[in-house]
Amino acid sequence: MNSSKLIDGKAAAARVLQKVKQDVLMLKADHIQPALAVILVGEDPASQVYVRNKILRAEECGIRSIEYRLAADCPQARLLDLIAELNNDASVNGILLQLPLPGHIEETRALQAIDPGKDVDGFHSENVGGLSQGRDVLTPCTPTGCMYLLEQTLGDLSGKHAVVIGRSNIVGKPMAALLLKAHCSVTVVHSRSQDAKALCQLADIVVAAVGRPRMIDASWLKPGAVVIDVGINRIQDHDRSRLVGDVDFDAALAQVSAITPVPGGVGPMTIAFLMKNTLIAAQQQRQRALAHSQPQEAVCL
Ligand code: GUN
């Protein structure tokens, strides 16, 4: 395998986490303990694994984590009360509500209940809107991690043509907004696109986030394209199960200039940027608290 083409997400995540750790120590020296509240409703097995990993990673970074597990039949009002409590708790800097939620809970209502300043997922409309206006807001962790990998690989992205495959609220749409903010020309292709493959063949950068195992093969890719594969799909391969991306990695490798593997590409970046967002939220809340505690200078008219 041509390992010089591999974009190593594990190593990149380790660098991001190392810097977060150092910055957390600086806050602690100022008697500030960054804290992340993680809420899990129900017993979805994949969500349980994600939440456990987020909590472990927070501890490694010196971030206090507080886990709330609510029953699958928990009334929506109880979840909204908990979020309100956490919004009002100055010792909590970040709130993460693990998705998906059970069907009886309105996802948008619950996400909108989170204080935008503590919204470490960047899913609140205040943050979604801020990103689309190019403001400096908390942005979703997975696409932010993808941007980090792209900038490490290509440097300045300005003027590149990027194709995002998939239009989810968690990855596709914020990814497109982040690429646009970085001055790319952006095309979003999705299940209703007339010729997704032809559009993808024009791309300098491809970000695949569809959740379909190995849907994108070499024939979709322009020679020299940089490919970020967000898909994590479990497949049965002969007699064993394994993880593959949305891109047919082996076939694509000869065609691309760089590509993320699955696993070990985008996956580790999501948690690293969750920690980074928690740190940023803590720093911003501290700035705001300091600004409020400064005596206002008298204004002479
Ligand atoms: N479920 C799958 N991905 C995510 C994510 O990035 N954030 C949250 N809160 N839930 C998820």
Coordinates of C-alpha atoms in Angstrom, one line a residue, residues 60-293:
E60 CA -7.6 12.0 29.5
C61 CA -7.7 15.7 28.6
G62 CA -8.3 16.8 32.2
I63 CA -11.9 17.7 31.3
R64 CA -14.5 16.8 34.0
S65 CA -17.3 14.8 32.4
I66 CA -20.8 14.3 33.9
E67 CA -22.9 11.6 32.4
Y68 CA -26.7 11.6 32.5
R69 CA -28.5 8.4 31.4
L70 CA -32.2 8.7 31.0
A71 CA -34.6 5.8 30.3
A72 CA -35.8 5.3 26.7
D73 CA -39.3 6.2 27.8
C74 CA -38.2 9.4 29.7
P75 CA -40.8 12.1 29.1
Q76 CA -39.6 15.0 26.9
A77 CA -40.3 17.5 29.6
R78 CA -37.8 15.7 31.9
L79 CA -35.1 16.0 29.3
L80 CA -35.9 19.7 28.7
D81 CA -35.7 20.3 32.5
L82 CA -32.3 18.6 32.7
I83 CA -31.0 20.7 29.8
A84 CA -32.3 23.9 31.5
E85 CA -30.6 22.9 34.7
L86 CA -27.3 22.4 32.9
N87 CA -27.7 25.7 31.0
N88 CA -28.0 27.4 34.4
D89 CA -25.1 25.6 36.0
A90 CA -22.0 27.8 35.6
S91 CA -19.7 24.8 36.4
V92 CA -20.8 23.1 33.2
N93 CA -19.2 24.4 30.0
G94 CA -20.4 22.0 27.3
I95 CA -23.6 20.0 26.8
L96 CA -23.7 17.1 24.4
L97 CA -27.0 15.3 23.7
Q98 CA -26.2 12.0 22.1
L99 CA -28.3 11.3 18.9
P100 CA -30.4 9.6 17.8
L101 CA -33.1 10.2 20.4
P102 CA -36.1 7.9 21.0
G103 CA -39.0 8.6 18.6
H104 CA -41.3 10.4 21.1
I105 CA -38.7 13.2 21.7
E106 CA -38.6 16.0 19.2
E107 CA -34.9 16.3 18.2
T108 CA -35.0 19.9 17.1
R109 CA -36.8 21.0 20.3
A110 CA -34.3 19.3 22.5
L111 CA -31.3 20.6 20.5
Q112 CA -32.7 24.2 20.5
A113 CA -33.1 24.0 24.3
I114 CA -29.3 23.9 24.7
D115 CA -27.6 27.2 25.4
P116 CA -25.8 28.1 22.1
G117 CA -22.6 29.0 24.1
K118 CA -22.6 25.4 25.6
D119 CA -23.6 23.7 22.3
V120 CA -20.4 21.8 21.8
D121 CA -22.0 19.9 18.9
G122 CA -22.8 23.1 17.0
F123 CA -26.3 21.9 16.2
H124 CA -28.3 24.9 17.7
S125 CA -29.8 27.1 14.9
E126 CA -27.8 30.1 16.4
N127 CA -24.6 28.2 15.7
V128 CA -25.8 26.7 12.4
G129 CA -26.8 30.2 11.2
G130 CA -23.6 31.8 12.6
L131 CA -21.5 29.3 10.5
S132 CA -23.5 30.0 7.4
Q133 CA -22.8 33.8 7.9
G134 CA -19.1 33.0 8.4
R135 CA -19.1 34.0 12.1
D136 CA -16.8 32.4 14.6
V137 CA -19.2 29.9 16.4
L138 CA -19.0 26.4 17.8
T139 CA -19.1 24.1 14.7
P140 CA -20.0 20.4 14.4
C141 CA -17.2 18.1 15.5
T142 CA -17.0 15.7 12.5
P143 CA -16.9 18.2 9.7
T144 CA -14.5 20.4 11.7
G145 CA -12.2 17.4 12.1
C146 CA -12.4 16.9 8.3
M147 CA -11.4 20.5 7.7
Y148 CA -8.4 20.1 9.9
L149 CA -7.3 17.0 7.9
L150 CA -7.9 18.8 4.6
E151 CA -5.9 21.9 5.7
Q152 CA -3.1 19.7 7.0
T153 CA -3.0 17.9 3.6
L154 CA -3.5 20.8 1.2
G155 CA -2.8 24.0 3.1
D156 CA -4.9 26.8 1.7
L157 CA -8.2 25.4 0.3
S158 CA -9.1 28.6 -1.4
G159 CA -10.5 28.1 -5.0
K160 CA -10.6 24.3 -4.8
H161 CA -13.7 22.6 -6.0
A162 CA -15.1 20.4 -3.2
V163 CA -17.9 17.9 -3.6
V164 CA -19.7 16.8 -0.5
I165 CA -21.7 13.6 -0.9
G166 CA -24.6 13.5 1.6
R167 CA -26.7 16.3 3.1
S168 CA -27.2 15.4 6.7
N169 CA -27.5 18.0 9.4
I170 CA -24.6 16.4 11.3
V171 CA -22.0 16.2 8.5
G172 CA -23.0 17.1 4.9
K173 CA -24.6 20.5 5.4
P174 CA -22.1 21.9 8.0
M175 CA -19.2 20.4 5.9
A176 CA -20.4 22.4 2.9
A177 CA -20.7 25.5 5.0
L178 CA -17.1 25.1 6.4
L179 CA -15.7 24.5 2.9
L180 CA -17.5 27.6 1.6
K181 CA -16.1 29.6 4.6
A182 CA -12.6 28.4 3.5
H183 CA -13.3 29.8 0.0
C184 CA -13.9 26.5 -1.9
S185 CA -16.5 26.2 -4.6
V186 CA -18.9 23.7 -3.2
T187 CA -21.2 21.1 -4.7
V188 CA -23.5 19.0 -2.5
V189 CA -24.6 15.8 -4.1
H190 CA -27.4 13.6 -2.6
S191 CA -29.9 10.9 -3.4
R192 CA -31.9 13.1 -5.8
S193 CA -28.8 14.4 -7.7
Q194 CA -29.1 13.7 -11.4
D195 CA -25.6 12.5 -12.0
A196 CA -23.7 12.4 -8.8
K197 CA -20.8 10.5 -10.4
A198 CA -20.2 13.1 -13.1
L199 CA -20.3 16.0 -10.5
C200 CA -17.9 14.1 -8.3
Q201 CA -15.5 13.5 -11.2
L202 CA -14.9 17.3 -11.2
A203 CA -13.8 17.6 -7.6
D204 CA -10.4 18.5 -6.2
I205 CA -11.8 17.5 -2.8
V206 CA -14.4 14.7 -2.1
V207 CA -16.0 14.4 1.3
A208 CA -18.1 11.2 1.4
A209 CA -20.8 11.0 4.1
V210 CA -23.6 8.8 2.8
G211 CA -23.4 5.7 4.9
R212 CA -23.3 3.3 2.0
P213 CA -20.4 0.8 2.0
R214 CA -17.8 1.4 -0.8
M215 CA -20.4 3.3 -3.0
I216 CA -17.7 5.5 -4.5
D217 CA -15.1 3.7 -6.6
A218 CA -12.1 5.0 -8.6
S219 CA -14.3 5.9 -11.6
W220 CA -16.0 8.6 -9.5
L221 CA -12.6 10.4 -8.8
K222 CA -10.5 12.9 -10.7
P223 CA -6.8 11.8 -10.7
G224 CA -5.1 13.5 -7.8
A225 CA -8.3 14.3 -5.8
V226 CA -8.1 14.4 -2.0
V227 CA -10.7 12.1 -0.4
I228 CA -12.1 12.3 3.1
D229 CA -14.3 9.3 3.9
V230 CA -16.7 9.9 6.8
G231 CA -18.5 6.6 6.3
I232 CA -18.2 3.9 8.9
N233 CA -20.1 0.9 7.7
R234 CA -20.0 -2.6 9.1
I235 CA -20.0 -5.3 6.5
Q236 CA -19.8 -9.1 6.4
D237 CA -16.7 -10.0 4.5
H238 CA -16.5 -13.8 3.9
D239 CA -16.8 -15.1 7.4
R240 CA -15.8 -12.0 9.4
S241 CA -17.3 -8.6 10.0
R242 CA -15.3 -5.5 9.3
L243 CA -15.6 -1.7 8.9
V244 CA -15.4 0.0 5.5
G245 CA -16.0 3.5 4.4
D246 CA -18.3 5.0 1.7
V247 CA -15.3 4.9 -0.6
D248 CA -13.8 1.7 -2.1
F249 CA -10.4 2.4 -0.5
D250 CA -8.3 -0.2 -2.4
A251 CA -9.7 0.8 -5.8
A252 CA -9.4 4.6 -5.0
L253 CA -5.9 4.5 -3.7
A254 CA -4.2 4.5 -7.2
Q255 CA -6.3 7.4 -8.4
V256 CA -6.1 9.9 -5.5
S257 CA -3.3 12.1 -4.1
A258 CA -4.5 11.5 -0.5
I259 CA -7.2 9.6 1.3
T260 CA -8.4 8.8 4.8
P261 CA -8.6 5.1 5.7
V262 CA -11.5 3.5 7.6
P263 CA -10.9 3.0 10.5
G264 CA -8.2 5.4 11.6
G265 CA -9.2 8.4 9.4
V266 CA -12.1 10.7 10.3
G267 CA -13.3 8.6 13.2
P268 CA -10.8 9.8 15.8
M269 CA -11.2 13.4 14.8
T270 CA -14.8 13.7 16.0
I271 CA -13.9 13.1 19.6
A272 CA -10.8 15.3 19.4
F273 CA -12.9 18.2 18.2
L274 CA -15.5 17.6 20.8
M275 CA -12.8 18.1 23.4
K276 CA -11.5 21.2 21.5
N277 CA -15.1 22.6 21.4
T278 CA -15.5 22.0 25.2
L279 CA -12.2 23.9 25.7
I280 CA -13.3 26.8 23.5
A281 CA -16.7 26.9 25.2
A282 CA -14.9 27.1 28.6
Q283 CA -12.6 29.8 27.4
Q284 CA -15.4 31.9 25.9
Q285 CA -17.5 31.6 29.1
R286 CA -14.5 32.8 31.1
Q287 CA -14.0 35.8 28.8
R288 CA -17.7 36.7 29.2
A289 CA -17.6 36.3 33.0
L290 CA -14.5 38.5 33.1
A291 CA -16.1 41.1 30.9
H292 CA -19.1 41.2 33.2
S293 CA -17.0 41.5 36.3

